[in-house]
Structure formats: C-alpha cells, structure tokens
XYZ file of N, CA and C in Angstrom:
507
model
N 0.650 -1.171 0.115
C -0.152 0.109 -0.380
C 0.702 1.125 0.135
N 2.142 1.413 0.933
C 3.174 2.279 0.852
C 3.599 2.701 -0.417
N 4.068 1.468 -1.015
C 4.480 1.629 -2.288
C 3.322 2.102 -3.113
N 2.288 2.354 -3.465
C 1.057 2.225 -4.369
C 1.209 4.158 -4.457
N 0.853 4.507 -2.728
C 0.819 5.848 -2.573
C 1.697 6.577 -2.678
N 3.286 5.751 -2.774
C 4.590 6.814 -3.156
C 4.868 6.693 -4.747
N 4.456 5.918 -4.799
C 3.854 6.170 -6.703
C 3.428 7.137 -7.564
N 2.094 6.841 -6.473
C 1.015 7.765 -7.229
C 1.475 9.608 -6.860
N 1.779 9.834 -5.703
C 2.727 11.190 -5.259
C 4.040 11.420 -6.402
N 4.781 10.481 -6.509
C 5.693 10.583 -7.306
C 5.574 11.218 -8.709
N 4.303 10.090 -9.699
C 3.404 10.891 -10.532
C 3.497 11.669 -10.690
N 2.042 12.013 -9.514
C 1.728 13.263 -9.714
C 2.954 14.596 -9.616
N 3.696 14.195 -9.047
C 4.694 15.416 -8.673
C 5.199 15.939 -10.010
N 5.610 14.727 -11.090
C 6.565 14.765 -12.031
C 5.658 15.719 -12.756
N 4.170 15.163 -12.937
C 3.034 15.792 -14.254
C 3.044 17.128 -13.605
N 3.162 17.778 -12.401
C 2.931 19.074 -12.020
C 4.214 19.968 -12.459
N 5.427 19.369 -11.841
C 6.621 19.812 -12.521
C 6.731 19.945 -13.750
N 6.800 19.201 -14.521
C 6.579 19.209 -16.293
C 5.467 20.297 -16.767
N 4.234 20.469 -16.143
C 3.437 21.605 -16.713
C 3.648 23.045 -16.238
N 4.495 23.118 -14.846
C 4.642 24.096 -14.546
C 5.853 24.618 -15.391
N 6.972 23.873 -15.170
C 8.186 24.333 -15.655
C 8.166 24.829 -17.084
N 7.318 24.101 -17.652
C 7.136 24.611 -19.341
C 6.058 25.755 -19.317
N 5.386 26.198 -18.730
C 4.897 27.443 -18.560
C 5.778 28.791 -18.353
N 7.108 28.490 -17.509
C 7.920 29.254 -17.352
C 9.132 28.973 -18.759
N 9.333 28.211 -19.386
C 10.217 28.675 -20.405
C 9.413 29.323 -21.557
N 8.172 28.997 -21.276
C 7.667 29.783 -22.266
C 7.148 31.285 -22.005
N 7.273 31.719 -20.673
C 7.527 33.029 -20.460
C 8.899 33.679 -20.835
N 9.600 33.104 -20.711
C 11.390 33.410 -20.837
C 11.382 33.601 -22.405
N 10.878 32.811 -23.100
C 10.920 33.082 -24.486
C 9.580 34.401 -25.503
N 8.993 34.203 -24.139
C 8.025 35.555 -25.213
C 8.578 36.975 -24.728
N 9.265 36.945 -23.859
C 10.095 38.672 -23.542
C 10.940 38.894 -24.603
N 11.727 38.216 -25.214
C 12.521 38.637 -26.640
C 11.701 39.190 -27.284
N 10.882 38.246 -28.040
C 9.697 38.910 -28.757
C 9.345 40.115 -28.697
N 8.697 40.158 -27.789
C 7.883 41.565 -27.328
C 9.010 42.796 -27.609
N 10.154 42.458 -27.367
C 11.218 43.876 -27.599
C 11.931 44.182 -29.342
N 11.129 43.107 -29.837
C 11.794 43.386 -31.311
C 10.765 44.084 -31.814
N 11.321 45.075 -32.697
C 10.171 46.152 -33.145
C 9.162 45.891 -34.438
N 8.080 46.025 -34.415
C 7.697 45.576 -35.608
C 7.480 46.040 -36.761
N 7.576 45.332 -38.130
C 7.980 46.108 -39.066
C 6.567 46.453 -39.909
N 6.885 47.794 -40.325
C 5.337 48.481 -40.774
C 4.883 47.189 -42.165
N 3.601 47.349 -41.976
C 2.941 46.266 -42.959
C 1.573 47.371 -43.542
N 1.360 47.449 -44.539
C 0.835 48.266 -45.574
C 0.070 47.378 -46.388
N -1.293 46.782 -46.423
C -1.996 45.905 -47.728
C -2.928 46.784 -48.123
N -2.306 46.826 -49.364
C -3.145 48.064 -50.129
C -4.581 47.408 -50.603
N -4.790 45.390 -51.004
C -5.652 45.456 -51.566
C -6.870 45.263 -50.490
N -6.309 44.972 -48.819
C -7.423 44.942 -47.886
C -7.758 46.332 -47.140
N -6.963 47.565 -47.854
C -7.744 48.744 -47.703
C -8.351 48.910 -48.690
N -8.419 48.563 -49.949
C -9.142 49.266 -51.001
C -10.727 48.205 -50.832
N -10.608 47.162 -50.284
C -11.815 46.042 -50.255
C -11.591 45.174 -51.268
N -10.542 44.523 -51.516
C -10.480 43.540 -53.056
C -11.128 42.528 -52.267
N -11.798 41.639 -52.858
C -12.348 40.542 -52.110
C -12.512 39.462 -53.513
N -11.897 38.172 -53.173
C -12.153 37.422 -54.122
C -13.066 35.980 -53.443
N -14.309 36.073 -53.528
C -14.919 35.271 -53.083
C -14.869 33.630 -53.580
N -14.892 32.787 -52.457
C -14.733 31.697 -52.580
C -16.008 30.852 -52.984
N -16.489 30.452 -54.311
C -17.689 30.478 -54.949
C -18.541 29.310 -54.046
N -17.938 28.351 -53.651
C -18.544 27.011 -53.010
C -18.905 27.531 -51.875
N -17.962 28.167 -50.568
C -18.743 28.759 -49.505
C -19.456 30.019 -49.560
N -19.954 30.583 -50.791
C -20.794 31.414 -50.921
C -21.950 30.543 -51.232
N -22.424 29.859 -52.039
C -23.155 29.128 -52.079
C -24.103 28.288 -51.292
N -22.771 27.539 -50.004
C -23.535 27.261 -49.054
C -23.878 28.081 -47.697
N -23.223 28.745 -47.722
C -23.992 30.117 -46.701
C -25.063 30.746 -47.342
N -25.205 31.272 -48.507
C -26.506 31.682 -48.749
C -27.657 30.534 -49.329
N -27.174 29.385 -49.147
C -28.250 27.905 -49.406
C -28.787 28.202 -50.891
N -27.728 28.201 -51.575
C -27.866 28.233 -53.229
C -27.292 26.944 -53.450
N -27.865 25.723 -54.182
C -27.545 24.715 -54.665
C -26.795 24.668 -55.899
N -25.664 24.278 -55.953
C -24.763 24.759 -57.450
C -25.246 23.989 -58.380
N -26.014 22.781 -58.028
C -26.402 21.933 -59.310
C -27.808 22.144 -60.485
N -28.411 23.014 -59.519
C -29.646 24.210 -59.840
C -29.365 25.182 -61.181
N -30.466 25.989 -61.802
C -30.322 26.676 -62.693
C -30.035 27.807 -62.134
N -30.562 28.120 -60.932
C -30.102 29.263 -60.452
C -28.639 29.204 -59.835
N -28.316 28.282 -59.090
C -26.750 27.619 -58.880
C -26.118 28.433 -59.743
N -26.414 27.655 -61.017
C -25.148 27.643 -62.063
C -25.092 29.104 -62.245
N -26.212 30.450 -62.438
C -26.070 31.377 -62.728
C -25.281 32.091 -61.719
N -25.720 31.879 -60.486
C -25.092 32.195 -59.146
C -23.659 32.021 -59.352
N -22.954 30.781 -59.715
C -21.544 30.294 -59.771
C -21.349 31.654 -60.877
N -21.569 31.166 -61.908
C -21.358 32.554 -63.764
C -21.030 33.760 -63.039
N -21.867 34.365 -61.906
C -21.707 35.686 -61.788
C -20.704 35.895 -60.419
N -20.624 35.296 -59.950
C -19.269 34.826 -58.818
C -17.995 35.119 -59.525
N -18.205 34.002 -60.859
C -16.873 34.035 -61.145
C -16.327 35.098 -61.761
N -17.675 36.002 -62.764
C -17.183 37.056 -63.354
C -16.792 38.147 -62.641
N -17.777 38.187 -61.347
C -17.088 39.670 -60.478
C -15.394 39.072 -60.254
N -15.277 37.962 -59.992
C -13.692 37.227 -59.214
C -12.865 38.045 -60.703
N -13.372 37.497 -61.440
C -12.657 38.133 -62.803
C -12.341 39.560 -62.823
N -13.497 40.121 -62.825
C -13.126 41.412 -62.712
C -12.360 42.385 -62.031
N -12.665 41.586 -60.468
C -11.643 42.642 -59.581
C -10.214 41.937 -59.596
N -9.997 40.932 -59.983
C -8.373 40.398 -60.594
C -7.919 41.390 -61.770
N -8.529 41.683 -62.662
C -8.621 42.832 -63.848
C -8.348 44.287 -62.877
N -9.067 44.721 -62.563
C -8.782 46.050 -61.498
C -7.607 46.058 -60.897
N -7.242 45.037 -60.247
C -6.398 44.626 -59.485
C -5.093 44.824 -60.182
N -4.628 43.840 -61.463
C -3.472 43.996 -62.743
C -3.250 44.764 -62.985
N -4.508 45.570 -63.332
C -4.633 47.213 -64.038
C -3.563 47.777 -63.189
N -3.954 47.747 -61.802
C -3.531 49.093 -60.953
C -2.536 48.763 -60.261
N -1.612 47.919 -60.774
C -1.069 46.860 -59.638
C 0.447 48.317 -59.773
N 0.888 48.728 -60.105
C 1.887 49.723 -60.128
C 1.415 50.731 -59.227
N 0.222 51.024 -58.820
C 0.017 52.330 -58.198
C -0.339 51.556 -56.736
N -0.765 50.359 -56.641
C -1.003 49.480 -55.396
C 0.749 49.716 -55.013
N 1.366 49.035 -55.712
C 2.979 48.413 -55.233
C 3.527 50.284 -54.847
N 3.096 51.245 -55.769
C 4.142 52.525 -55.425
C 3.553 52.941 -54.098
N 1.784 52.746 -53.775
C 1.271 53.445 -52.684
C 2.052 52.645 -51.038
N 2.240 51.336 -51.275
C 2.314 50.443 -50.089
C 3.919 50.631 -50.161
N 4.849 51.112 -50.812
C 6.274 51.445 -50.491
C 6.246 52.699 -50.039
N 5.568 53.418 -50.441
C 5.293 55.035 -49.595
C 4.967 54.623 -48.334
N 3.711 54.158 -47.797
C 3.606 54.112 -46.913
C 4.062 53.406 -45.858
N 4.692 52.307 -46.304
C 5.717 51.303 -45.753
C 7.498 52.540 -45.022
N 7.903 53.083 -45.998
C 8.779 53.360 -46.097
C 8.636 54.930 -44.821
N 7.540 55.464 -45.105
C 6.840 56.356 -43.865
C 6.926 56.224 -42.752
N 5.934 55.004 -42.572
C 5.592 54.573 -41.177
C 7.500 54.200 -40.441
N 8.323 53.585 -41.647
C 9.585 53.093 -40.928
C 10.155 54.636 -39.810
N 10.162 55.434 -41.262
C 10.477 56.644 -40.764
C 10.126 57.340 -39.667
N 8.676 57.470 -39.472
C 7.998 58.223 -38.060
C 8.270 57.170 -36.751
N 8.397 55.616 -37.342
C 8.798 54.822 -35.917
C 10.205 54.788 -35.390
N 11.059 55.445 -36.486
C 12.696 55.778 -35.947
C 12.820 57.294 -35.228
N 11.781 57.731 -35.022
C 11.882 59.165 -34.445
C 11.434 60.705 -35.689
N 10.705 60.156 -36.583
C 10.707 60.978 -37.911
C 9.767 61.984 -37.170
N 9.411 62.342 -38.226
C 7.908 63.846 -37.916
C 6.662 63.116 -37.874
N 5.790 62.826 -36.841
C 4.214 62.174 -37.300
C 3.608 62.766 -38.251
N 3.594 64.068 -38.453
C 3.087 64.847 -39.497
C 2.947 64.406 -41.147
N 3.936 63.910 -41.010
C 4.475 63.518 -42.767
C 3.655 62.149 -42.796
N 2.947 61.574 -41.943
C 2.046 60.468 -41.987
C 0.712 61.089 -42.951
N 0.287 62.274 -41.931
C -0.925 62.312 -42.395
C -1.034 62.937 -44.071
N -0.072 63.513 -44.250
C 0.421 64.052 -45.875
C 0.138 62.517 -46.383
N 0.890 61.694 -46.073
C 0.893 60.601 -46.923
C -0.251 59.858 -46.997
N -1.350 59.780 -46.039
C -2.781 59.097 -45.622
C -3.458 60.292 -46.961
N -3.286 61.441 -47.206
C -4.223 61.859 -48.344
C -3.486 62.107 -49.622
N -2.370 61.602 -49.623
C -1.788 61.279 -50.863
C -2.511 59.637 -51.289
N -2.726 58.894 -50.408
C -3.258 57.645 -50.665
C -4.473 57.711 -50.911
N -5.076 58.251 -50.082
C -6.721 58.515 -50.621
C -6.790 59.506 -51.950
N -5.992 60.123 -52.015
C -6.286 60.839 -53.556
C -5.951 59.658 -54.738
N -4.773 59.045 -54.674
C -4.535 58.019 -55.693
C -5.522 56.638 -55.449
N -6.110 56.291 -54.465
C -6.765 55.463 -54.715
C -8.135 55.748 -55.118
N -8.625 56.654 -54.821
C -10.163 57.292 -54.746
C -10.849 56.617 -56.325
N -10.004 56.496 -57.354
C -10.728 55.810 -58.552
C -10.856 54.634 -58.566
N -10.016 54.113 -57.858
C -9.907 52.451 -57.862
C -11.169 52.239 -56.892
N -11.096 52.654 -55.751
C -12.213 52.383 -54.782
C -13.829 52.660 -55.393
N -14.132 53.935 -56.285
C -15.216 54.229 -56.970
C -15.513 53.194 -58.158
N -14.628 52.359 -58.775
C -14.557 51.311 -59.505
C -15.343 49.732 -58.568
N -14.292 49.696 -57.886
C -14.937 48.404 -57.081
C -16.328 48.637 -56.312
N -16.480 49.868 -56.142
C -17.940 50.309 -55.452
C -18.889 49.899 -56.372
N -18.815 50.652 -57.444
C -19.819 50.413 -59.024
C -19.821 48.617 -59.270
N -18.810 47.885 -59.326
C -18.862 46.371 -59.482
C -19.383 46.027 -58.627
N -19.134 46.217 -57.159
C -19.833 45.815 -56.090
C -21.623 45.370 -56.245
N -22.248 47.234 -56.369
C -23.492 47.401 -56.927
C -24.099 46.332 -57.892
N -22.913 46.675 -58.937
C -23.815 45.788 -60.167
C -24.002 44.059 -59.430
N -22.902 43.472 -58.486
C -23.036 41.641 -58.513
C -24.233 41.970 -57.367
N -24.611 43.018 -56.470
C -25.498 43.082 -55.832
C -26.768 43.121 -56.629
N -27.141 44.329 -57.248
C -28.162 44.201 -58.080
C -28.280 42.697 -59.047
N -27.491 42.298 -59.305
C -27.773 41.278 -60.489
C -28.105 39.704 -59.408
N -27.742 39.734 -58.241
C -27.903 38.959 -56.872
C -29.204 38.906 -56.749
N -29.977 40.148 -56.608
C -30.964 40.394 -56.090
C -32.226 40.057 -56.808
N -31.704 40.507 -58.335
C -32.815 39.766 -58.934
C -32.959 38.256 -59.551
N -31.525 37.411 -58.927
C -31.786 36.392 -59.351
C -32.106 35.332 -57.892
N -31.345 35.748 -57.246
C -31.998 34.880 -55.768
C -33.196 35.397 -54.940
N -33.694 34.239 -54.176
C -35.096 34.787 -53.630
C -34.884 35.816 -52.055
N -35.531 36.442 -51.530
C -35.310 37.586 -50.594
C -34.743 36.752 -49.096
N -34.929 35.437 -49.012
C -34.471 34.790 -47.941
C -32.847 34.357 -48.409
N -32.624 34.065 -49.734
C -31.218 33.552 -49.898
C -30.633 35.213 -50.348
N -31.081 36.216 -50.485
C -30.167 37.305 -51.029
C -30.009 37.873 -49.397
N -31.025 37.968 -48.411
C -30.770 38.249 -46.734
C -29.297 37.698 -46.604
N -29.017 36.201 -46.887
C -27.993 35.217 -46.423
C -26.811 35.575 -47.081
N -26.978 35.954 -48.266
C -26.015 36.781 -48.968
C -25.354 37.762 -48.426
N -26.182 39.015 -48.189
C -25.772 40.408 -47.614
C -24.985 39.916 -45.972
N -25.290 38.956 -45.473
C -24.910 38.757 -44.367
C -23.723 38.020 -44.161
N -23.299 37.323 -45.397
C -22.260 36.847 -45.857
C -21.318 37.692 -46.121
N -21.720 38.432 -47.206
C -21.065 39.465 -47.872
C -20.374 40.362 -46.458
N -21.257 40.812 -45.936
C -20.897 42.022 -44.608
C -19.330 41.130 -44.164
N -19.820 39.447 -43.606
C -19.074 39.328 -42.822
C -17.392 39.283 -43.803
N -17.552 39.013 -44.850
C -16.127 38.440 -45.726
C -15.683 39.889 -45.864
N -16.787 41.056 -45.764
C -15.985 42.294 -45.760
C -15.094 42.798 -44.813
N -15.615 42.259 -43.575
C -15.174 42.723 -42.397
C -13.744 42.659 -42.248
C-alpha cells in the first residue's frame, strides 16, 4: 500500500513539475519577441476592399445549390465578379505597389523618430490616388448585388448580404 501511494505521489509531482516548468520556459521565450520592433505593413488590397469570393462557400452560406439553374447562374456571376476584380487589381498594380512602398517607408521613418505629421500627408496622398480604384470597386459591388438580388429569393439574398458583410470585415 505504501508503494502505491508513493508511486502516485511521484507520478503527480513529475506531471505538475513538467506542466509548470513548461510555462516558465514559454514566458522566458516571449519577452525577447516583445522587445523586437514590428515591421511596418500596409496591405493596399485590404485597404481598398479587394475580395475574391470562394464560390463554394458563398453558395453554401446563401443556401444555393450549385447544381440547380439558379446555382449555375450564381456561380457564373461570382466567377465574373472575381475575374473583374482581378483585372482591376492587375491594371492598377503599379499604383498599389508604389503606394505600399510609400506608406511603409513613411511608417518606418516615423517609427525611427521622424515627424508624425508626414504620415498625415501620406494618408491624404494615398486616399487621392486610391479614389478612382475604390469607386470602380464600389460600382462593381453594386452591379453584383443588383444581379444577385434579381436572381436570388429574398431569404437567399438576405443570407448573401450577411455573408458579404462578414467577408468584407
């Protein structure tokens, strides 16, 4: 009986030591990471709202069966939208890259101790250069919603709007 109790205590103490010892090691590894400076990141596509819809997921969330006539039209419309947004992205790739480089370099300068007011000027420049791209994307989105509203039932369209809102967030 004494041996069983001794073995249970030994087993429990080793498991507790392993668990708490692991936590302390994790804490020690986290501190150097927190001290590293973050690299500036700017995702122009996300800033503008470029979205590539996963057609299968969209069909599932809206309750459209892809094998039906409505489903085939739904798939065709989303493929066309994805193709159009990819073309817009390709056409404006130079603007997207140049603005990304401008914003990241300015962020880096500000983080190194530069004047923060330069960031405001850069933001205005970015907004001005992205205005035409954003307006074209907005028009495409409106076209997509109009065609889907005509195609889908009210319930399916509500589900589409809910799905679209989640994806855009």
